[in-house]
Short mmCIF file of C-alpha atoms and ligand atoms in Angstrom, two decimals:
data_model
loop_
_atom_site.label_atom_id
_atom_site.label_comp_id
_atom_site.label_asym_id
_atom_site.label_seq_id
_atom_site.Cartn_x
_atom_site.Cartn_y
_atom_site.Cartn_z
CA MET A 1 115.86 114.44 90.59
CA ARG A 2 118.39 112.10 89.27
CA ILE A 3 121.59 113.77 89.43
CA THR A 4 125.27 112.84 88.42
CA MET A 5 128.00 113.97 88.35
CA VAL A 6 130.75 112.76 86.88
CA GLY A 7 134.05 114.12 88.40
CA THR A 8 135.13 115.14 92.03
CA GLY A 9 137.30 117.72 91.68
CA TYR A 10 136.75 121.53 92.75
CA VAL A 11 133.85 122.41 90.47
CA GLY A 12 131.88 118.72 90.44
CA LEU A 13 131.97 117.82 94.09
CA VAL A 14 131.12 121.49 95.27
CA SER A 15 128.47 121.33 92.68
CA GLY A 16 127.58 117.77 93.59
CA ALA A 17 126.98 118.16 96.95
CA CYS A 18 125.21 121.75 96.95
CA PHE A 19 122.76 120.21 94.41
CA SER A 20 122.03 116.89 96.90
CA ASP A 21 121.71 119.86 99.11
CA PHE A 22 118.99 121.03 95.98
CA GLY A 23 117.35 118.17 97.22
CA HIS A 24 117.86 116.22 94.25
CA GLU A 25 119.32 112.30 94.42
CA VAL A 26 123.40 112.90 93.68
CA ILE A 27 125.77 110.80 92.57
CA CYS A 28 129.13 111.43 92.47
CA VAL A 29 132.10 109.25 90.06
CA ASP A 30 135.44 109.66 90.19
CA LYS A 31 138.07 107.39 88.74
CA ASP A 32 140.74 107.96 91.41
CA PRO A 33 139.52 105.08 94.33
CA SER A 34 141.41 106.81 96.82
CA LYS A 35 139.16 109.99 96.61
CA ILE A 36 136.22 108.16 96.91
CA ALA A 37 137.52 106.26 99.75
CA LEU A 38 138.36 109.77 101.39
CA LEU A 39 135.05 111.56 101.01
CA GLU A 40 133.11 107.52 101.54
CA ASN A 41 135.16 108.86 105.61
CA GLY A 42 133.64 111.95 105.57
CA VAL A 43 137.53 113.24 104.49
CA MET A 44 137.31 115.95 101.71
CA PRO A 45 140.32 116.15 99.51
CA ILE A 46 139.99 119.68 98.84
CA PHE A 47 140.60 122.85 101.43
CA GLU A 48 137.09 124.45 100.92
CA PRO A 49 135.19 126.22 103.10
CA GLY A 50 131.14 124.40 104.36
CA LEU A 51 132.56 121.20 101.72
CA GLU A 52 133.05 118.38 105.14
CA GLN A 53 128.95 119.62 106.26
CA LEU A 54 127.64 120.40 102.88
CA VAL A 55 128.17 117.15 102.26
CA ALA A 56 128.36 114.94 106.09
CA ARG A 57 124.45 116.10 106.02
CA ASN A 58 123.65 115.24 102.05
CA VAL A 59 124.94 111.49 103.04
CA GLN A 60 122.69 111.53 107.01
CA ALA A 61 119.98 112.64 104.62
CA GLY A 62 120.92 109.16 101.78
CA ARG A 63 120.84 112.33 98.87
CA LEU A 64 124.01 111.83 98.09
CA SER A 65 126.82 108.72 97.32
CA PHE A 66 129.84 108.41 95.75
CA THR A 67 131.24 105.21 93.31
CA THR A 68 134.22 104.37 90.21
CA ASP A 69 132.03 102.42 88.40
CA ILE A 70 130.74 105.15 85.92
CA ALA A 71 128.04 102.80 84.76
CA ALA A 72 127.26 102.66 87.89
CA GLY A 73 127.05 106.01 87.58
CA VAL A 74 124.30 106.78 85.21
CA THR A 75 122.46 103.44 85.04
CA ASN A 76 119.97 105.49 86.90
CA ALA A 77 120.44 109.26 86.12
CA GLU A 78 118.04 111.48 84.80
CA ALA A 79 120.51 113.82 83.85
CA VAL A 80 124.67 113.81 84.12
CA PHE A 81 126.95 115.94 84.51
CA ILE A 82 130.52 116.00 83.33
CA GLY A 83 132.33 117.92 85.89
CA VAL A 84 135.90 116.83 84.87
CA GLY A 85 139.45 118.75 84.14
CA THR A 86 140.06 120.68 81.33
CA PRO A 87 143.55 121.78 82.32
CA THR A 88 146.46 123.73 79.72
CA ARG A 89 147.71 121.13 76.91
CA ARG A 90 151.01 120.73 77.44
CA GLY A 91 152.98 122.85 75.07
CA ASP A 92 150.28 125.37 73.04
CA GLY A 93 148.14 127.13 76.17
CA HIS A 94 144.75 125.52 74.90
CA ALA A 95 142.10 122.96 76.76
CA ASP A 96 142.93 120.06 77.48
CA LEU A 97 139.51 118.63 76.70
CA SER A 98 140.92 114.16 76.40
CA TYR A 99 138.79 114.21 80.02
CA VAL A 100 136.45 115.54 79.16
CA PHE A 101 135.92 113.61 76.31
CA ALA A 102 136.62 110.13 77.44
CA ALA A 103 133.85 111.43 80.11
CA ALA A 104 131.12 111.67 77.80
CA GLN A 105 132.24 107.92 75.99
CA GLU A 106 132.70 106.36 78.79
CA ILE A 107 129.07 108.00 79.97
CA ALA A 108 127.05 106.88 76.15
CA ALA A 109 129.20 103.41 76.51
CA ALA A 110 127.27 102.96 79.77
CA LEU A 111 124.45 103.59 78.64
CA GLU A 112 123.99 102.30 75.55
CA ALA A 113 125.27 98.69 77.37
CA GLN A 114 121.43 99.20 79.44
CA SER A 115 118.28 97.96 78.29
CA VAL A 116 117.50 99.50 74.94
CA GLY A 117 114.38 101.49 75.31
CA ALA A 118 115.24 103.43 79.06
CA SER A 119 114.56 106.49 79.07
CA ASP A 120 116.59 109.79 77.42
CA LEU A 121 119.32 111.97 79.47
CA LEU A 122 120.18 114.99 79.23
CA LEU A 123 124.18 115.43 79.62
CA VAL A 124 125.68 118.71 80.51
CA THR A 125 128.83 120.06 80.58
CA LYS A 126 130.10 122.27 83.33
CA SER A 127 133.74 122.41 82.55
CA THR A 128 135.17 125.31 81.39
CA VAL A 129 135.91 124.10 77.73
CA PRO A 130 136.10 126.21 74.66
CA VAL A 131 133.31 127.39 71.82
CA GLY A 132 132.65 123.98 69.64
CA THR A 133 132.83 121.82 72.74
CA GLY A 134 129.15 120.63 72.72
CA ASP A 135 128.85 120.00 69.99
CA GLU A 136 131.98 117.16 69.54
CA VAL A 137 130.57 116.06 72.72
CA GLU A 138 126.89 115.69 70.69
CA ARG A 139 129.08 113.49 68.22
CA ILE A 140 131.37 111.64 69.92
CA VAL A 141 127.53 110.22 71.95
CA ARG A 142 125.91 110.16 68.88
CA GLN A 143 128.78 107.50 67.78
CA ALA A 144 128.88 105.90 71.18
CA ALA A 145 124.50 104.97 72.35
CA PRO A 146 122.75 105.11 68.23
CA ASN A 147 120.32 103.73 70.19
CA ARG A 148 119.44 106.31 73.04
CA VAL A 149 118.35 109.46 72.71
CA ILE A 150 120.80 112.17 75.29
CA ARG A 151 120.61 116.48 74.53
CA VAL A 152 124.11 117.91 75.31
CA ALA A 153 123.74 120.97 77.14
CA SER A 154 126.19 123.54 77.99
CA ASN A 155 126.05 124.81 82.39
CA PRO A 156 129.09 127.00 82.82
CA GLU A 157 130.24 127.59 86.30
CA PHE A 158 131.64 130.94 88.16
CA LEU A 159 132.21 129.47 91.50
CA ARG A 160 135.42 130.91 93.09
CA GLU A 161 137.55 129.77 95.39
CA GLY A 162 136.89 129.84 99.39
CA ALA A 163 133.70 131.09 98.34
CA ALA A 164 131.84 128.24 96.26
CA ILE A 165 129.00 127.10 98.69
CA GLU A 166 127.85 130.26 98.37
CA ASP A 167 128.41 131.11 94.90
CA PHE A 168 126.97 127.94 93.38
CA LYS A 169 123.42 128.57 96.32
CA ARG A 170 122.82 132.78 95.27
CA PRO A 171 124.65 133.07 91.92
CA ASP A 172 123.91 136.38 90.16
CA ARG A 173 122.77 133.98 87.77
CA VAL A 174 122.94 130.82 86.38
CA VAL A 175 123.66 129.64 82.65
CA CYS A 176 121.99 127.40 80.96
CA GLY A 177 122.61 127.04 77.44
CA THR A 178 120.38 124.82 74.78
CA ASP A 179 118.58 125.00 72.26
CA ASP A 180 116.65 121.78 73.11
CA GLY A 181 113.11 122.61 74.18
CA ILE A 182 113.52 119.61 76.63
CA ALA A 183 116.95 119.84 77.58
CA ARG A 184 115.72 123.67 78.19
CA GLY A 185 112.77 122.48 81.36
CA MET A 186 114.54 119.47 82.39
CA LEU A 187 117.06 122.23 83.35
CA SER A 188 114.96 124.07 85.15
CA GLN A 189 113.80 121.69 87.19
CA VAL A 190 117.67 121.29 88.66
CA TYR A 191 118.09 124.84 88.81
CA ARG A 192 113.95 124.85 90.84
CA PRO A 193 114.82 125.95 93.77
CA LEU A 194 116.84 129.37 93.13
CA SER A 195 113.77 130.43 90.73
CA LEU A 196 111.64 129.66 93.05
CA ASN A 197 112.91 131.73 96.35
CA GLN A 198 114.14 134.37 92.74
CA SER A 199 117.83 134.17 94.32
CA ALA A 200 119.08 133.95 90.43
CA PRO A 201 118.12 134.93 87.12
CA VAL A 202 118.41 131.28 85.26
CA LEU A 203 119.58 132.71 81.71
CA PHE A 204 118.90 130.10 79.08
CA THR A 205 121.46 131.22 75.53
CA GLY A 206 122.62 128.63 72.80
CA ARG A 207 125.13 126.40 73.63
CA ARG A 208 128.25 128.04 72.83
CA THR A 209 126.78 131.51 73.95
CA ALA A 210 127.19 129.62 77.08
CA GLU A 211 130.10 128.83 76.87
CA LEU A 212 131.91 131.38 74.86
CA ILE A 213 129.99 133.15 77.99
CA LYS A 214 132.20 131.40 80.84
CA TYR A 215 135.38 132.17 79.02
CA ALA A 216 134.05 135.50 78.26
CA ALA A 217 133.23 136.93 82.07
CA ASN A 218 136.65 135.48 83.18
CA ALA A 219 138.73 137.59 81.22
CA PHE A 220 136.81 140.38 81.58
CA LEU A 221 137.44 139.72 85.26
CA ALA A 222 140.73 139.34 84.24
CA THR A 223 141.24 142.54 82.34
CA LYS A 224 139.43 144.56 85.82
CA ILE A 225 142.24 143.27 87.57
CA SER A 226 145.52 143.94 84.80
CA PHE A 227 143.73 147.54 84.72
CA ILE A 228 144.14 148.12 87.66
CA ASN A 229 147.56 146.71 88.22
CA GLU A 230 148.54 149.15 85.46
CA ILE A 231 146.14 151.96 87.44
CA ALA A 232 148.81 151.10 90.43
CA ASP A 233 151.20 151.46 88.15
CA LEU A 234 151.00 154.65 86.97
CA CYS A 235 149.78 156.00 90.80
CA GLU A 236 152.98 155.23 92.32
CA ALA A 237 154.94 157.36 89.47
CA THR A 238 152.55 160.25 89.42
CA GLY A 239 152.12 160.08 92.93
CA ALA A 240 148.29 159.11 93.36
CA ASP A 241 146.79 156.57 94.99
CA VAL A 242 145.07 153.30 93.66
CA GLN A 243 142.80 152.20 96.09
CA GLU A 244 141.18 155.62 96.49
CA VAL A 245 141.34 155.99 92.11
CA SER A 246 139.84 152.54 92.63
CA ARG A 247 136.98 153.37 95.09
CA GLY A 248 136.36 156.87 92.92
CA ILE A 249 136.33 154.40 89.26
CA GLY A 250 134.28 151.92 91.34
CA LEU A 251 131.87 153.85 93.18
CA ASP A 252 130.01 154.77 88.82
CA ASN A 253 127.67 151.84 88.17
CA ARG A 254 128.61 151.46 84.87
CA ILE A 255 132.19 150.41 86.36
CA GLY A 256 131.71 148.65 89.64
CA ARG A 257 133.56 148.41 92.94
CA LYS A 258 134.62 144.74 92.38
CA PHE A 259 137.84 142.82 90.91
CA LEU A 260 139.41 146.20 91.33
CA HIS A 261 142.16 145.40 94.15
CA ALA A 262 145.34 146.34 92.65
CA GLY A 263 148.11 143.02 93.53
CA PRO A 264 150.62 140.81 92.64
CA GLY A 265 148.85 139.47 89.63
CA TYR A 266 146.34 136.90 89.09
CA GLY A 267 147.00 133.13 89.82
CA GLY A 268 144.48 131.07 90.98
CA SER A 269 143.23 127.75 88.18
CA CYS A 270 140.55 128.96 86.14
CA PHE A 271 142.04 132.74 85.10
CA PRO A 272 145.57 132.05 83.27
CA LYS A 273 144.55 129.54 81.78
CA ASP A 274 141.48 130.60 80.61
CA THR A 275 142.53 133.71 79.01
CA LEU A 276 146.01 132.21 77.29
CA ALA A 277 142.44 129.02 75.63
CA LEU A 278 141.18 132.33 75.29
CA LEU A 279 142.88 133.49 72.75
CA LYS A 280 143.68 130.22 71.24
CA THR A 281 139.64 130.31 70.32
CA ALA A 282 140.47 133.48 69.08
CA GLU A 283 143.15 132.90 67.74
CA ASP A 284 142.39 129.93 65.10
CA TYR A 285 139.15 132.20 63.94
CA GLN A 286 140.94 134.70 63.41
CA SER A 287 139.10 137.25 65.40
CA PRO A 288 141.81 138.27 67.58
CA LEU A 289 141.53 139.32 70.97
CA ARG A 290 144.32 141.75 71.83
CA ILE A 291 143.04 143.52 74.55
CA VAL A 292 142.54 139.83 76.36
CA GLU A 293 146.78 138.95 74.63
CA ALA A 294 147.44 142.63 76.55
CA VAL A 295 145.94 141.50 80.09
CA VAL A 296 147.72 138.37 79.90
CA ALA A 297 151.22 139.78 79.03
CA VAL A 298 151.20 142.33 81.88
CA ASN A 299 149.65 140.54 84.42
CA ASP A 300 152.60 137.66 83.29
CA SER A 301 155.30 140.15 83.71
CA ARG A 302 153.72 141.28 87.06
CA LYS A 303 154.67 138.55 89.02
CA ARG A 304 158.17 138.57 88.23
CA ALA A 305 157.81 142.66 88.97
CA MET A 306 157.31 142.18 91.96
CA GLY A 307 159.74 140.02 93.51
CA ARG A 308 161.29 143.56 92.07
CA LYS A 309 159.42 145.72 93.94
CA VAL A 310 160.84 144.27 96.94
CA ILE A 311 164.36 144.16 96.17
CA ALA A 312 164.54 147.32 95.02
CA ALA A 313 162.63 148.07 99.29
CA MET A 314 165.33 146.72 100.32
CA GLY A 315 167.95 149.44 98.36
CA GLY A 316 168.28 147.21 95.58
CA GLU A 317 170.50 144.85 97.24
CA ALA A 318 168.81 140.66 98.01
CA ARG A 319 172.42 139.03 98.11
CA GLY A 320 172.54 137.47 102.54
CA LYS A 321 168.70 139.09 103.54
CA VAL A 322 166.31 137.70 104.99
CA VAL A 323 162.38 138.04 103.13
CA THR A 324 159.48 136.22 104.94
CA ILE A 325 157.14 135.74 102.32
CA LEU A 326 154.06 136.18 104.93
CA GLY A 327 150.88 134.43 102.54
CA LEU A 328 151.88 131.68 99.78
CA THR A 329 148.47 130.92 97.50
CA PHE A 330 146.69 132.79 94.92
CA LYS A 331 143.91 134.24 97.31
CA PRO A 332 143.84 133.38 100.78
CA ASN A 333 140.94 130.71 102.00
CA THR A 334 142.25 127.60 99.11
CA ASP A 335 144.98 125.48 99.22
CA ASP A 336 145.53 126.50 95.89
CA MET A 337 149.14 126.66 94.41
CA ARG A 338 147.58 126.33 90.70
CA ASP A 339 149.56 129.88 89.31
CA SER A 340 150.49 131.36 92.52
CA PRO A 341 151.71 135.03 92.19
CA ALA A 342 153.73 133.87 95.24
CA ILE A 343 155.76 131.16 93.79
CA ALA A 344 156.92 133.58 90.64
CA ILE A 345 158.00 136.64 93.22
CA ILE A 346 160.18 134.12 96.38
CA GLN A 347 161.91 132.81 92.16
CA ALA A 348 162.67 135.34 91.38
CA LEU A 349 164.24 136.48 94.88
CA GLN A 350 165.69 133.85 94.88
CA ASP A 351 167.97 134.29 92.15
CA ALA A 352 168.55 137.65 93.73
CA GLY A 353 170.36 136.25 96.36
CA ALA A 354 167.92 136.13 99.09
CA THR A 355 166.26 133.44 101.28
CA ILE A 356 163.46 132.94 101.60
CA ARG A 357 160.70 132.21 104.90
CA ALA A 358 157.28 131.34 103.74
CA CYS A 359 154.28 130.73 105.76
CA ASP A 360 150.78 129.62 104.85
CA PRO A 361 147.63 129.18 106.33
CA GLU A 362 146.71 125.89 103.92
CA GLY A 363 149.14 126.56 101.34
CA MET A 364 152.57 125.45 102.90
CA GLN A 365 152.70 121.53 101.84
CA GLN A 366 151.09 121.54 98.32
CA ALA A 367 153.81 125.43 98.28
CA ALA A 368 156.53 122.76 98.98
CA LYS A 369 155.93 120.86 95.56
CA MET A 370 157.14 123.47 93.59
CA LEU A 371 159.79 125.27 95.46
CA THR A 372 163.06 124.68 96.59
CA ASP A 373 165.27 125.97 99.23
CA VAL A 374 162.21 128.27 101.51
CA ALA A 375 162.04 127.32 105.08
CA PHE A 376 158.40 127.26 106.03
CA VAL A 377 157.21 128.49 109.55
CA GLU A 378 153.60 127.72 110.83
CA ASP A 379 154.01 131.23 113.21
CA PRO A 380 155.12 134.65 111.65
CA TYR A 381 156.30 135.65 114.49
CA GLU A 382 158.24 133.12 114.37
CA ALA A 383 159.39 134.11 110.58
CA VAL A 384 160.47 137.11 110.66
CA THR A 385 163.04 137.22 113.41
CA ASP A 386 166.44 138.77 112.53
CA ALA A 387 164.45 138.69 108.80
CA ASP A 388 165.18 142.07 106.32
CA VAL A 389 161.80 142.83 105.24
CA VAL A 390 158.29 141.23 105.74
CA VAL A 391 156.20 140.72 102.02
CA ILE A 392 152.47 140.39 103.37
CA VAL A 393 151.87 137.85 99.00
CA THR A 394 148.24 136.97 100.53
CA GLU A 395 146.00 138.78 102.01
CA TRP A 396 144.41 135.89 104.84
CA ASP A 397 142.98 137.08 108.09
CA ALA A 398 145.39 135.86 109.62
CA TYR A 399 148.36 138.12 107.97
CA ARG A 400 145.18 140.67 108.83
CA ALA A 401 145.38 142.14 112.18
CA LEU A 402 149.77 141.54 113.23
CA ASP A 403 151.36 142.46 116.58
CA LEU A 404 152.99 144.67 114.63
CA SER A 405 155.03 146.46 117.23
CA ARG A 406 155.93 143.14 118.82
CA MET A 407 157.41 141.83 115.25
CA ALA A 408 159.68 144.85 114.93
CA LYS A 409 161.28 143.78 118.15
CA THR A 410 162.95 140.84 116.12
CA MET A 411 163.42 141.83 112.68
CA ARG A 412 166.80 142.63 111.21
CA THR A 413 165.65 144.74 109.03
CA LEU A 414 161.92 147.20 109.54
CA LEU A 415 160.55 146.89 106.83
CA MET A 416 156.92 145.75 104.99
CA VAL A 417 156.32 145.59 101.93
CA ASP A 418 152.09 144.74 100.94
CA LEU A 419 151.26 142.98 98.33
CA ARG A 420 147.75 143.29 98.94
CA ASN A 421 147.28 146.97 100.79
CA VAL A 422 145.76 146.07 103.71
CA TYR A 423 147.56 148.08 105.98
CA ALA A 424 147.63 151.27 105.96
CA MET A 425 150.74 152.38 106.12
CA ASP A 426 150.25 155.12 109.53
CA GLU A 427 150.04 151.99 111.26
CA VAL A 428 152.83 150.03 110.13
CA ASN A 429 154.91 153.07 110.43
CA SER A 430 153.76 154.39 114.16
CA ALA A 431 154.77 150.17 115.22
CA GLY A 432 158.47 151.61 113.73
CA LEU A 433 158.95 149.49 109.44
CA THR A 434 159.06 151.47 106.42
CA TYR A 435 156.27 150.82 105.21
CA VAL A 436 155.93 150.28 101.11
CA GLY A 437 152.91 148.78 99.44
CA ILE A 438 151.24 148.57 95.64
CA GLY A 439 150.02 151.83 93.46
CA LYS A 440 151.21 154.60 97.33
CA ARG A 441 151.96 158.29 97.67
CA ASP A 442 155.07 156.77 98.85
CA SER A 443 155.98 153.24 97.64
CA ALA A 444 157.32 154.80 94.55
CA LEU A 445 159.66 151.73 93.82
CA SER A 446 160.97 151.35 90.47
CA THR A 447 159.25 148.08 90.10
CA HIS A 448 160.42 147.00 86.32
C1 UDX B 1 137.32 132.79 89.53
C2 UDX B 1 135.92 133.26 89.12
O1 UDX B 1 136.01 134.19 89.63
C3 UDX B 1 135.89 132.46 89.17
O2 UDX B 1 133.91 132.98 88.31
C4 UDX B 1 135.42 130.99 87.28
O3 UDX B 1 134.90 129.95 87.65
C5 UDX B 1 136.55 131.18 88.13
O4 UDX B 1 137.76 131.51 88.28
P1 UDX B 1 138.78 131.91 91.37
O5 UDX B 1 139.93 131.69 90.24
O6 UDX B 1 137.68 131.11 92.50
O7 UDX B 1 138.02 132.15 90.79
O8 UDX B 1 139.09 133.05 92.08
P2 UDX B 1 138.56 134.35 92.31
O9 UDX B 1 138.55 134.83 93.77
O10 UDX B 1 137.92 135.51 91.57
O11 UDX B 1 140.17 135.22 92.16
C6 UDX B 1 140.86 135.40 91.37
C7 UDX B 1 142.87 135.90 91.55
O12 UDX B 1 142.61 137.70 90.93
C8 UDX B 1 143.51 136.11 92.15
O13 UDX B 1 144.65 135.90 91.89
C9 UDX B 1 143.01 137.64 92.77
O14 UDX B 1 143.71 137.66 93.88
C10 UDX B 1 142.61 138.15 92.19
N1 UDX B 1 142.15 139.41 92.21
C11 UDX B 1 140.68 139.27 92.37
C12 UDX B 1 142.95 140.32 92.10
O15 UDX B 1 144.25 140.50 92.71
N2 UDX B 1 142.26 141.56 92.56
C13 UDX B 1 141.39 142.12 92.30
O16 UDX B 1 140.24 142.27 92.58
C14 UDX B 1 140.13 140.57 92.64
#
């Protein structure tokens, strides 16, 4: 099938490249000429494991190409996917849909300008958009292209950064929202490689249902995280161990083990933005989501609370102390710093007078744009020299098996605060360091 992807951000680029790997003929369109120039030279504008090879393979096979010209991009397309950003609108928390609407308008206008009698088009929103956006997209394209048949569907993505290609090719499910029989048939064709080897159920729903599934999924996952984070606090207060609690409840299949790792709070480009946008929808429809409200509030307060936890571990005083932060990105295997807990943690520590040194395998460049007065250091061993505490904020593999004895030799105060519970207390203690984890019996230090 001939597919065009509008937007070569995270979602657009990964989806476009994966569609071409399925065997479809794909054109990726982006307004930003510098991005297209990079892609044409085989350079990825984002860090995602395996993406560069995937793009190179499909470009070489002649199935994947890039352009800045939307009209040229959609000319021969059978299906056009919109994969542009939907950031949080400034001031009110609503999703900013201006890029989605502008893309719909441009696609329809380009089609309308082409010869009458050309074939129908399937227009699919992949971007995360609030319930009812498909209706508005349909209105826009009807107005801009009254002589063309454009079928509008919703096909939300569920890609995790760092595992996006795997998630695309081996998803738990694919959700396609449209009541139109022809659109359903075309979407079945698009995802045929997945149904052929029965690797994923393709779920057909109404368009509004598909739009809501995406938000409900993210809000539920965020709920699991805020839930286990509050349980972690209770573990610290009561002398229980959150990792054991998590395992103990997660082995119940009705609960499931995933997304029950206590930590410094969720971040990234999706959970914080999507939970807020869902709350706005709930407000608009006067149908409150009190659980999601609590999830957001718990997560917001948790990030700075982690800064206070580090200060408490240092005996309640941060002034004059050197804090080494290992891991800045919101999770490993990405360079994404958006809403990363590290930002609020570092700011809380700086406000209390601490000096910050920070390491991250991929995120230092992005972090430097968001933080001030932080010394960025490549090597974790160099970064802990004369430090008063080493704080694990992101569980990069590179920080999972550090030579703790080597660190202990150069640190000023022998203390580790492990906000991801990647180390066992015994091994840290035997290297000579005091250990403070999350939701652990001996880490019952005040965080509030
Ligand atoms: C998420 C969804 O997983 C994906 O389906 C959706 O399309 C986009 O949002 P992503 O933002 O890439 O993907 O990251 P994810 O791996 O889900 O992690 C989100 C945040 O939750 C990270 O900050 C992570 O550290 C945190 N998290 C995750 C926890 O604190 N504990 C957990 O158990 C799991």
